[in-house]
Short mmCIF file of C-alpha atoms and ligand atoms in Angstrom, two decimals:
data_model
loop_
_atom_site.label_atom_id
_atom_site.label_comp_id
_atom_site.label_asym_id
_atom_site.label_seq_id
_atom_site.Cartn_x
_atom_site.Cartn_y
_atom_site.Cartn_z
CA MET A 1 -21.31 53.73 10.93
CA SER A 2 -19.06 56.41 12.37
CA SER A 3 -15.57 56.75 11.03
CA ARG A 4 -14.28 55.91 14.50
CA THR A 5 -16.20 52.59 14.45
CA MET A 6 -14.87 51.88 10.97
CA ALA A 7 -11.33 52.51 12.13
CA ALA A 8 -11.84 50.19 15.10
CA LEU A 9 -13.22 47.50 12.81
CA ARG A 10 -10.31 47.84 10.42
CA ALA A 11 -7.89 47.46 13.33
CA LEU A 12 -9.73 44.35 14.49
CA VAL A 13 -9.64 42.77 11.03
CA ALA A 14 -5.95 43.61 10.71
CA SER A 15 -5.19 41.92 14.03
CA ARG A 16 -7.20 38.85 12.97
CA LEU A 17 -5.16 38.66 9.78
CA ALA A 18 -1.95 38.91 11.80
CA VAL A 19 -3.13 35.95 13.86
CA THR A 20 -3.90 33.99 10.71
CA ALA A 21 -0.34 34.60 9.54
CA ALA A 22 0.92 32.76 12.62
CA PHE A 23 -1.02 29.70 11.41
CA ALA A 24 0.63 29.68 7.99
CA PRO A 25 2.59 26.48 7.42
CA ARG A 26 6.32 27.03 7.18
CA PRO A 27 7.92 26.46 3.80
CA GLY A 28 8.39 22.79 3.16
CA LEU A 29 6.02 21.65 5.87
CA ARG A 30 4.51 18.33 4.91
CA ALA A 31 0.80 17.92 4.27
CA LEU A 32 -1.03 18.00 7.56
CA PRO A 33 -3.88 15.74 8.55
CA PHE A 34 -6.13 18.78 9.20
CA GLY A 35 -5.61 20.41 5.82
CA GLY A 36 -4.25 19.70 2.38
CA PRO A 37 -1.12 21.31 0.99
CA ALA A 38 -3.20 23.10 -1.64
CA GLN A 39 -5.43 24.75 0.95
CA SER A 40 -4.66 28.02 2.68
CA PRO A 41 -4.67 27.71 6.48
CA ARG A 42 -8.00 29.55 6.63
CA ALA A 43 -9.50 27.25 4.04
CA ALA A 44 -8.40 24.28 6.11
CA PHE A 45 -10.33 25.53 9.14
CA HIS A 46 -13.43 26.48 7.18
CA ALA A 47 -13.38 23.80 4.48
CA SER A 48 -16.78 22.32 3.75
CA ALA A 49 -15.42 19.49 1.59
CA PRO A 50 -15.48 16.18 3.46
CA ARG A 51 -12.11 15.01 4.70
CA PRO A 52 -11.03 12.12 6.88
CA VAL A 53 -11.73 12.63 10.56
CA THR A 54 -8.54 12.98 12.51
CA ARG A 55 -8.62 11.06 15.78
CA VAL A 56 -6.72 12.92 18.48
CA ALA A 57 -5.91 11.71 21.99
CA VAL A 58 -5.60 14.51 24.57
CA VAL A 59 -3.71 13.54 27.74
CA LEU A 60 -4.54 15.44 30.95
CA SER A 61 -2.73 15.49 34.31
CA GLY A 62 -5.36 16.81 36.74
CA CYS A 63 -7.37 20.02 36.95
CA GLY A 64 -5.65 23.28 37.91
CA VAL A 65 -2.40 24.95 36.91
CA TYR A 66 -0.42 24.31 40.13
CA ASP A 67 -1.20 20.61 40.62
CA GLY A 68 -2.70 19.42 37.33
CA THR A 69 -3.56 20.46 33.79
CA GLU A 70 -3.65 24.18 32.94
CA LEU A 71 -7.35 24.49 32.20
CA HIS A 72 -7.20 27.27 29.64
CA GLU A 73 -4.62 25.41 27.57
CA ALA A 74 -6.77 22.27 27.68
CA SER A 75 -9.88 24.22 26.74
CA SER A 76 -8.06 26.01 23.91
CA ILE A 77 -6.81 22.68 22.53
CA LEU A 78 -10.34 21.25 22.60
CA VAL A 79 -11.79 24.35 20.86
CA HIS A 80 -9.18 24.33 18.09
CA LEU A 81 -9.46 20.57 17.56
CA SER A 82 -13.25 20.62 17.39
CA ARG A 83 -13.17 23.53 14.93
CA ALA A 84 -10.74 21.52 12.79
CA GLY A 85 -13.21 18.63 12.79
CA ALA A 86 -11.06 16.27 14.85
CA GLU A 87 -12.55 13.44 16.89
CA VAL A 88 -11.10 13.82 20.37
CA GLN A 89 -10.76 11.29 23.15
CA ILE A 90 -9.47 12.45 26.53
CA PHE A 91 -7.19 10.37 28.75
CA ALA A 92 -5.48 10.67 32.14
CA PRO A 93 -3.54 8.28 34.37
CA ASP A 94 -5.40 6.67 37.28
CA ILE A 95 -2.85 7.69 39.95
CA PRO A 96 -2.80 9.95 43.01
CA GLN A 97 -1.70 13.57 42.48
CA MET A 98 1.67 14.55 43.91
CA HIS A 99 0.11 17.65 45.53
CA VAL A 100 -3.27 19.20 46.07
CA ILE A 101 -2.63 22.94 45.84
CA ASP A 102 -5.01 25.53 47.26
CA HIS A 103 -5.01 27.85 44.27
CA THR A 104 -6.04 30.85 46.38
CA LYS A 105 -2.77 30.53 48.33
CA GLY A 106 -0.43 28.64 46.02
CA GLN A 107 0.25 26.34 49.01
CA PRO A 108 -0.28 22.58 49.37
CA SER A 109 -3.53 21.58 51.11
CA GLU A 110 -2.08 19.38 53.84
CA GLY A 111 -3.75 15.99 54.27
CA GLU A 112 -5.80 16.25 51.07
CA THR A 113 -5.34 13.68 48.29
CA ARG A 114 -6.89 13.64 44.83
CA ASN A 115 -6.77 11.29 41.87
CA VAL A 116 -5.45 12.53 38.51
CA LEU A 117 -8.10 10.67 36.45
CA THR A 118 -10.95 11.88 38.70
CA GLU A 119 -9.80 15.51 38.59
CA SER A 120 -9.12 15.45 34.85
CA ALA A 121 -12.68 14.15 34.31
CA ARG A 122 -13.87 17.65 35.30
CA ILE A 123 -12.25 19.11 32.18
CA ALA A 124 -13.45 16.18 30.08
CA ARG A 125 -17.06 16.75 31.20
CA GLY A 126 -16.98 13.20 32.54
CA ASN A 127 -15.97 11.55 29.28
CA ILE A 128 -12.49 10.28 30.05
CA THR A 129 -10.49 7.06 29.68
CA ASP A 130 -7.65 5.61 31.75
CA LEU A 131 -4.34 6.44 30.06
CA ALA A 132 -3.37 2.74 30.39
CA LYS A 133 -5.91 2.09 27.59
CA LEU A 134 -4.47 4.63 25.13
CA SER A 135 -2.93 2.96 22.09
CA ALA A 136 -1.35 4.85 19.16
CA ALA A 137 -3.04 2.32 16.88
CA ASN A 138 -6.41 3.99 17.56
CA HIS A 139 -5.37 7.64 17.11
CA ASP A 140 -3.72 9.87 14.52
CA ALA A 141 -2.10 12.29 16.98
CA ALA A 142 -1.58 12.85 20.71
CA VAL A 143 -1.64 16.20 22.52
CA PHE A 144 -0.34 17.05 26.00
CA PRO A 145 -1.42 20.40 27.51
CA GLY A 146 0.76 21.92 30.22
CA GLY A 147 0.25 22.88 33.84
CA PHE A 148 2.33 21.62 36.75
CA GLY A 149 0.54 18.25 36.55
CA ALA A 150 2.80 17.41 33.59
CA ALA A 151 5.79 18.06 35.87
CA LYS A 152 4.31 16.55 39.05
CA ASN A 153 2.06 13.68 37.97
CA LEU A 154 3.04 12.74 34.41
CA SER A 155 6.68 13.11 35.45
CA THR A 156 8.70 14.17 38.48
CA PHE A 157 10.26 17.10 36.56
CA ALA A 158 9.08 19.69 39.13
CA VAL A 159 11.15 17.92 41.81
CA ASP A 160 13.93 16.18 39.88
CA GLY A 161 14.48 18.35 36.77
CA GLY A 162 16.43 16.50 34.06
CA ASP A 163 16.78 13.43 36.32
CA CYS A 164 12.99 13.07 36.45
CA LYS A 165 11.06 9.84 36.12
CA VAL A 166 8.23 9.74 33.60
CA ASN A 167 4.95 7.93 34.25
CA LYS A 168 5.29 4.56 32.48
CA ASP A 169 2.14 4.99 30.38
CA VAL A 170 3.18 8.50 29.35
CA GLU A 171 6.56 7.11 28.28
CA ARG A 172 4.92 4.23 26.39
CA VAL A 173 2.44 6.53 24.64
CA LEU A 174 5.13 9.01 23.54
CA LYS A 175 7.28 6.18 22.17
CA GLU A 176 4.33 4.51 20.41
CA PHE A 177 3.23 7.68 18.58
CA HIS A 178 6.83 8.58 17.73
CA GLN A 179 7.61 5.12 16.38
CA ALA A 180 4.37 5.11 14.38
CA GLY A 181 5.35 8.47 12.84
CA LYS A 182 2.22 10.10 14.29
CA PRO A 183 2.32 13.75 15.42
CA ILE A 184 2.68 14.66 19.10
CA GLY A 185 1.67 18.13 20.30
CA LEU A 186 2.86 19.49 23.65
CA CYS A 187 2.63 22.93 25.23
CA CYS A 188 3.89 24.94 28.18
CA ILE A 189 6.07 22.66 30.40
CA ALA A 190 4.87 19.41 28.72
CA PRO A 191 7.63 19.54 26.02
CA VAL A 192 10.06 18.36 28.74
CA LEU A 193 8.27 14.98 28.52
CA ALA A 194 9.26 14.67 24.84
CA ALA A 195 12.82 15.86 25.59
CA LYS A 196 13.18 13.31 28.39
CA VAL A 197 11.62 10.31 26.61
CA LEU A 198 12.52 10.93 22.95
CA ARG A 199 15.78 12.85 23.62
CA ARG A 200 16.98 14.02 20.18
CA VAL A 201 13.94 16.11 19.31
CA GLU A 202 13.38 19.83 18.71
CA VAL A 203 11.05 21.52 21.16
CA THR A 204 10.25 24.98 22.45
CA VAL A 205 9.33 26.28 25.87
CA GLY A 206 9.56 29.87 24.59
CA HIS A 207 12.47 32.22 25.24
CA GLU A 208 15.77 31.45 27.02
CA GLN A 209 15.99 34.67 29.09
CA GLU A 210 13.47 35.85 31.69
CA GLU A 211 13.16 39.27 30.03
CA GLY A 212 11.92 41.07 33.14
CA GLY A 213 9.48 38.34 34.17
CA ARG A 214 7.81 37.78 30.81
CA TRP A 215 9.37 34.28 30.67
CA PRO A 216 9.55 33.29 34.39
CA HIS A 217 10.55 29.66 33.67
CA ALA A 218 13.17 30.47 31.00
CA GLY A 219 15.72 28.20 32.74
CA THR A 220 13.76 25.17 31.52
CA ALA A 221 15.40 25.59 28.08
CA GLN A 222 18.82 24.77 29.59
CA VAL A 223 17.49 21.54 31.14
CA ILE A 224 16.01 20.57 27.76
CA LYS A 225 19.43 21.07 26.12
CA ALA A 226 21.15 19.06 28.87
CA LEU A 227 18.77 16.18 28.04
CA GLY A 228 20.15 16.15 24.49
CA ALA A 229 17.16 17.81 22.84
CA LYS A 230 17.35 20.98 20.77
CA HIS A 231 15.63 24.05 22.17
CA CYS A 232 14.16 26.39 19.55
CA VAL A 233 13.31 29.91 20.72
CA THR A 234 9.68 30.57 19.73
CA GLY A 235 7.18 33.36 20.39
CA VAL A 236 4.05 32.69 22.41
CA THR A 237 1.69 32.91 19.40
CA GLU A 238 3.77 30.47 17.35
CA ALA A 239 4.44 26.75 17.35
CA HIS A 240 7.72 25.02 16.59
CA VAL A 241 7.47 22.00 14.31
CA ASP A 242 10.14 19.26 14.43
CA GLN A 243 9.28 17.88 11.00
CA LYS A 244 11.49 14.80 11.28
CA ASN A 245 10.07 13.65 14.61
CA LYS A 246 6.59 15.16 14.13
CA VAL A 247 6.79 16.87 17.50
CA VAL A 248 4.90 20.20 17.63
CA THR A 249 5.34 22.51 20.63
CA THR A 250 4.22 25.99 21.73
CA PRO A 251 5.21 27.97 24.86
CA ALA A 252 1.66 28.76 26.13
CA PHE A 253 1.78 29.81 29.80
CA MET A 254 5.58 29.54 29.96
CA CYS A 255 5.00 33.14 28.89
CA ASP A 256 3.33 35.49 31.36
CA THR A 257 0.85 37.00 28.93
CA ALA A 258 -2.82 37.39 28.01
CA PHE A 259 -5.20 34.50 27.37
CA HIS A 260 -5.75 35.31 23.70
CA HIS A 261 -2.01 35.01 22.97
CA ILE A 262 -1.99 31.58 24.63
CA HIS A 263 -5.07 30.63 22.59
CA ASP A 264 -3.38 31.72 19.33
CA GLY A 265 -0.20 29.74 20.10
CA VAL A 266 -2.20 26.64 20.98
CA GLY A 267 -4.08 27.09 17.70
CA ALA A 268 -0.80 27.23 15.80
CA MET A 269 0.19 23.95 17.51
CA ALA A 270 -3.15 22.25 16.83
CA PHE A 271 -3.09 23.33 13.20
CA SER A 272 0.50 22.06 12.73
CA LEU A 273 -0.16 18.54 14.01
C1 NAG B 1 -17.21 10.25 24.67
O1 NAG B 1 -16.13 10.46 23.81
C2 NAG B 1 -16.11 9.59 22.69
C3 NAG B 1 -14.88 9.92 21.88
O2 NAG B 1 -13.81 9.63 22.61
C4 NAG B 1 -17.34 9.77 21.86
O3 NAG B 1 -17.34 8.84 20.81
C5 NAG B 1 -18.55 9.57 22.72
O4 NAG B 1 -19.70 9.87 21.96
C6 NAG B 1 -18.51 10.45 23.94
N1 NAG B 1 -19.60 10.15 24.81
C7 NAG B 1 -20.38 11.09 25.32
C8 NAG B 1 -21.45 10.60 26.22
O5 NAG B 1 -20.24 12.27 25.05
C1 NAG B 2 1.38 11.08 44.65
C2 NAG B 2 2.38 11.15 43.57
O1 NAG B 2 3.48 11.65 43.77
N1 NAG B 2 1.98 10.67 42.41
C3 NAG B 2 2.79 10.52 41.24
C4 NAG B 2 2.77 11.72 40.30
O2 NAG B 2 3.56 11.33 39.18
C5 NAG B 2 4.88 10.95 39.45
C6 NAG B 2 5.56 10.65 38.12
O3 NAG B 2 4.91 9.64 37.45
C7 NAG B 2 4.94 9.78 40.38
O4 NAG B 2 6.28 9.50 40.70
C8 NAG B 2 4.19 10.09 41.60
O5 NAG B 2 4.15 8.93 42.40
#
């Protein structure tokens, strides 16, 4: 192997290790369902010892960043959860979408209507359940990926901001998991759902300044504070853990950055559930 190849490999390994560091539990973090306190984060992902299957409900809001679920966030969540050995069931509400957006133009497709459950079924490869049937009794954790669907179909946040209404099943599900002391993961814009419904929780949607376009939706943090929640500035490859409320959030595409950074942040969230 040439010394140049060796150097490239060393750089790759170093960057992998840096990513692993982002997964390290913070001091004092309670034992997580995906790993034991005695295990290193890497051991938790690669453990061969049998451990209880963690049942995770993933709640979608359509299919496509501008009118539904952000697909890459959803896919990243599913990859990390399957690697962690979780048993995943996918849900979406059986309601019409607020908009159908032509993603080539970023404009509404006039006269077109789509159903959130039907569209979400694309991401779920057809295996999806009506959100009305989701009960916290049957799952150990719930995860909400982002995309404008969370702000248009799961809530009216995109139109009404802090005065938004939240879909009644989304509200019920968030309250059920919270009251049962079961972890809730949310990314991108979805943390506004937890801020609106649960109020006094800690969440992140990333940074609080636009920083030259890197954080184009930075103003969201102010709305979260106005709702009575605490906003915690967090980098895109990290997750913030509200240990008391078991709410785990990561900025994902609130940050205008590369796919692998989003994937790493979503992994940090999935691992911290
Ligand atoms: C559908 O998902 C459930 C878990 O929610 C799983 O038990 C079942 O095997 C899946 N069915 C198919 C056909 O993949
Ligand atoms: C068509 C439409 O607007 N559908 C719904 C999307 O979600 C919000 C929040 O639950 C509802 O108010 C809308 O009716």
